[in-house]
Short mmCIF file of C-alpha atoms and ligand atoms in Angstrom, two decimals:
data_model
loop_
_atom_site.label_atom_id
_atom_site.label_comp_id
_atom_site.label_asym_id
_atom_site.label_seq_id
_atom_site.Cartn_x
_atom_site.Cartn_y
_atom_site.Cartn_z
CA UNK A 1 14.49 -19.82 -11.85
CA UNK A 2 11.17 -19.69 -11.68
CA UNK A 3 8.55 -17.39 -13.72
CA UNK A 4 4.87 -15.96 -12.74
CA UNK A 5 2.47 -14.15 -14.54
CA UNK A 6 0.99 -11.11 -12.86
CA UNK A 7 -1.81 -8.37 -14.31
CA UNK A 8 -2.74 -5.58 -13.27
CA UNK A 9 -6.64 -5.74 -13.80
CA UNK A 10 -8.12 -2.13 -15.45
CA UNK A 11 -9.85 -0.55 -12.00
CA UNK A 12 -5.83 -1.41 -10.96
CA UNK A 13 -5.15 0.88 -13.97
CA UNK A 14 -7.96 3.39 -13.45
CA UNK A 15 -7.18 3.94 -9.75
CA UNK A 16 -3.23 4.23 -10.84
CA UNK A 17 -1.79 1.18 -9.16
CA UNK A 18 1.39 0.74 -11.67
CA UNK A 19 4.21 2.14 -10.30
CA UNK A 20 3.25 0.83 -6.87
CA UNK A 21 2.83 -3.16 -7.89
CA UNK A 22 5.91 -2.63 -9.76
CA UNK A 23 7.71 -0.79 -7.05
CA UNK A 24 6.72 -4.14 -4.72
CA UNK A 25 7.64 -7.09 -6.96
CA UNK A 26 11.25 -5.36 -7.85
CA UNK A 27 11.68 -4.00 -4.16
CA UNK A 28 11.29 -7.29 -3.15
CA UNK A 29 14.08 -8.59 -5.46
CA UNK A 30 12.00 -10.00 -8.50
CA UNK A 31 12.76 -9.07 -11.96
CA UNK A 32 10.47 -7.84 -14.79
CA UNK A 33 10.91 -9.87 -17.57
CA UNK A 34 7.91 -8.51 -19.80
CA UNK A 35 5.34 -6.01 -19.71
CA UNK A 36 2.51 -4.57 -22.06
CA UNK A 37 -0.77 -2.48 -21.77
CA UNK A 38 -3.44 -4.68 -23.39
CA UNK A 39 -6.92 -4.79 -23.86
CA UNK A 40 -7.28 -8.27 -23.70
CA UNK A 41 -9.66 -10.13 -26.94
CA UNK A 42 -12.43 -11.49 -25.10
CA UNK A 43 -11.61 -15.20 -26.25
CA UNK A 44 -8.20 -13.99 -24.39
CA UNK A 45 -9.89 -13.05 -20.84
CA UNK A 46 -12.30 -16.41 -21.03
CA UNK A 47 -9.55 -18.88 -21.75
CA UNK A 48 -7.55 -16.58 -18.91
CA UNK A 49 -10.56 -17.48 -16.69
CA UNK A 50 -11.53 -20.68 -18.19
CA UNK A 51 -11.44 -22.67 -14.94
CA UNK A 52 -13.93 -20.20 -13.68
CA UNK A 53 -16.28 -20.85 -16.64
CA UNK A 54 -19.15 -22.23 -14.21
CA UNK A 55 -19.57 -19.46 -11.98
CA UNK A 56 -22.27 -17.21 -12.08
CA UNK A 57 -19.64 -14.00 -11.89
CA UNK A 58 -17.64 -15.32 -14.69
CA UNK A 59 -19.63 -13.29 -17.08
CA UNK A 60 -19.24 -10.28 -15.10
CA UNK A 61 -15.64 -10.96 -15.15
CA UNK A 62 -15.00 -11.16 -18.21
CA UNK A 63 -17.25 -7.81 -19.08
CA UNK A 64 -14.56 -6.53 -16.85
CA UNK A 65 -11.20 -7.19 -17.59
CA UNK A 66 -12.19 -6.63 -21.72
CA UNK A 67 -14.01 -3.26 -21.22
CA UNK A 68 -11.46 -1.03 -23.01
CA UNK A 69 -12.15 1.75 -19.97
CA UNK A 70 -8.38 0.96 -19.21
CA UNK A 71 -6.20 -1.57 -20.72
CA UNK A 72 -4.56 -4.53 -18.03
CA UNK A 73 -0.89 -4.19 -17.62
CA UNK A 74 -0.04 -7.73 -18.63
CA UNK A 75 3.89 -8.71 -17.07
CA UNK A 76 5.82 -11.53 -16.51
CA UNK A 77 8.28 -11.58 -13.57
CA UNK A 78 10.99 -13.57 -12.39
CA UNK A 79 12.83 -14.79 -9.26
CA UNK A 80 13.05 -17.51 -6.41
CA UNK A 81 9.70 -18.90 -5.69
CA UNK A 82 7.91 -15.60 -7.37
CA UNK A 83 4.69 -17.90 -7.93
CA UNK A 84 3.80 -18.15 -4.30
CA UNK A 85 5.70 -14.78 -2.78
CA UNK A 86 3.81 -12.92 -5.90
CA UNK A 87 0.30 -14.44 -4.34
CA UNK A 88 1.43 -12.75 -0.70
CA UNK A 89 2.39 -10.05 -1.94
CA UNK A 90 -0.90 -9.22 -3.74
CA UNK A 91 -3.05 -11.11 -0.68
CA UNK A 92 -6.30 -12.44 -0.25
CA UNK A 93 -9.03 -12.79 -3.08
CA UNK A 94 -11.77 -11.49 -1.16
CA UNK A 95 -9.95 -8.06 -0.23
CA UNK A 96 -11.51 -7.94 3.07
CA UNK A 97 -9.56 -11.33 3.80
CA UNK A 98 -6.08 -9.72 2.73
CA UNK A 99 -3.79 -8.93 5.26
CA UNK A 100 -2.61 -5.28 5.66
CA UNK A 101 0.54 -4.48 3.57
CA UNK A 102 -0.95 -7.21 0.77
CA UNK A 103 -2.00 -4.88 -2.78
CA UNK A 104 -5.63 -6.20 -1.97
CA UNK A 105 -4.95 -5.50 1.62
CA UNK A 106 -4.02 -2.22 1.14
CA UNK A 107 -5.98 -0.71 -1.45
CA UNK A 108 -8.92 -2.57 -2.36
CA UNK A 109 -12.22 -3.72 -0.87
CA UNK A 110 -14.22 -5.47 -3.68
CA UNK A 111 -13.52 -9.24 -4.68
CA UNK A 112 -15.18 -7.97 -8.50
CA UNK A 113 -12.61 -5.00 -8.26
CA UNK A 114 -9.56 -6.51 -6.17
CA UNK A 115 -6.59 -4.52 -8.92
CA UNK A 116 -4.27 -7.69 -9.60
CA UNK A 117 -4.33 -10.96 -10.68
CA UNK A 118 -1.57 -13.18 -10.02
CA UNK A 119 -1.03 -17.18 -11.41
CA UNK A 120 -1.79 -19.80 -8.48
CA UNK A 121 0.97 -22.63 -9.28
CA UNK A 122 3.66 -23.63 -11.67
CA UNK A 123 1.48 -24.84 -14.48
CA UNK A 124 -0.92 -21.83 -14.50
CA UNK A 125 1.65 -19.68 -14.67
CA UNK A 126 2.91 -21.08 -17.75
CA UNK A 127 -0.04 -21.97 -19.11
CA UNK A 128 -0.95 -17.54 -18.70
CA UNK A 129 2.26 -16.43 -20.29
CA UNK A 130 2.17 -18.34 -22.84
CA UNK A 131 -1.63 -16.97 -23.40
CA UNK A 132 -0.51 -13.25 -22.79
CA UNK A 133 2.54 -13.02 -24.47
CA UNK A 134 4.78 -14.36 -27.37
CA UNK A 135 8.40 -16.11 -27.04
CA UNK A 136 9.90 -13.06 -28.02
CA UNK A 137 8.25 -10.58 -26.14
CA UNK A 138 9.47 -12.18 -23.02
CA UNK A 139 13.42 -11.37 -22.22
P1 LIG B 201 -6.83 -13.98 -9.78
O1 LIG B 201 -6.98 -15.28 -10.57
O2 LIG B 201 -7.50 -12.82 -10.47
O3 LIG B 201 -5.42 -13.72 -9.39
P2 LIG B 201 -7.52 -15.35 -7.41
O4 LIG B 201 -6.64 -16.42 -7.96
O5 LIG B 201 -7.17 -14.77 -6.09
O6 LIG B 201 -7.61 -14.14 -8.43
P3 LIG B 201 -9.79 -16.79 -8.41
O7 LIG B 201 -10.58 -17.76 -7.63
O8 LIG B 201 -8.87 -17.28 -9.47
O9 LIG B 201 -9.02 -15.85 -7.37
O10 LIG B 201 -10.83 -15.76 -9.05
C1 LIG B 201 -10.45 -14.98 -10.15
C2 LIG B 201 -11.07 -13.62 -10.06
O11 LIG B 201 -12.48 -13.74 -10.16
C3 LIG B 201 -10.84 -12.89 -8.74
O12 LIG B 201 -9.61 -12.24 -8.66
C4 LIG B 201 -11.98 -11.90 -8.77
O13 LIG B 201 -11.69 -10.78 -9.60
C5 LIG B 201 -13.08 -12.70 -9.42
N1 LIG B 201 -13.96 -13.29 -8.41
C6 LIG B 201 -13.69 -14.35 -7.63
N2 LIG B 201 -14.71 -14.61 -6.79
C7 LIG B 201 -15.65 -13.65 -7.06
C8 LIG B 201 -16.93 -13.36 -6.54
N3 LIG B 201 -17.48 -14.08 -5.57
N4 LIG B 201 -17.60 -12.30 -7.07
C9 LIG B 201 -17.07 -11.56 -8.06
N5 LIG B 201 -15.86 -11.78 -8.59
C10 LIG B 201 -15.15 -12.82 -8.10
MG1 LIG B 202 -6.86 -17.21 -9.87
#
């Protein structure tokens, strides 16, 4: 089976988003595998968002997920073809391109502040939990 890497960003945190992302990935039939509050190192949040390194809100981004105003809920879930349900179930980058009943859709409206990050294919995703976690903090 396959394995994603999903985080709930801090202004996900702040605005109290946990119980409802988990509620959707294990409603949905997924299973939580791992799961810490962390505030990520900032070498930890660039190498996250290393492919990003050009643009001119990486910065910004960084600032963001490593500002210690909430931590991310870092987790690891598994399940049939989690990598690309777990993008449609969190929807759109830009929240005003997510479709209604996404997590952007529903509840956000900034791309700088869209809650949830989720891995985009097969190799980020391992590539992120092996970044985020150890061997044996994953079940
Ligand atoms: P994520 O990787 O967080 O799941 P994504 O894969 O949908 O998001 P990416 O292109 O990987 O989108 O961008 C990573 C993150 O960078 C976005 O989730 C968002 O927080 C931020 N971001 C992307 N574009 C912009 C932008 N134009 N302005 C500000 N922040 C942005
Ligand atoms: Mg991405």
């Amino acid at each position: 089976v396959e394995r994603t890497f999903i985080a709930i960003k801090p202004d996900g945190v702040q605005r109290g988003m946990i119980s409802e992302v988990i509620h959707r990935f294990e409603r949905k039939g997924y299973k939580l595998v791992a799961i810490k509050a962390i505030v990520p190192p900032k070498a930890l949040a660039e190498e996250h968002y290393g492919d990003l390194k050009a643009r001119p809100f990486y910065p910004g981004l960084v600032s963001y997920m490593t500002s210690g105003k909430a931590p991310v809920i870092a987790m690891v879930w598994e399940g049939v073809d989690v990598i690309r349900q777990g993008r449609r179930i969190i929807g759109a980058t830009n929240p005003l391109d997510a479709e209604p009943g996404s997590i952007r859709g529903d509840y956000t409206i900034s791309v700088g502040r869209n809650a949830i990050h989720g891995s985009d294919s097969f190799e980020s995703a391992t590539i992120e939990i092996g970044l985020w976690f150890k061997p044996e903090e994953v079940y």
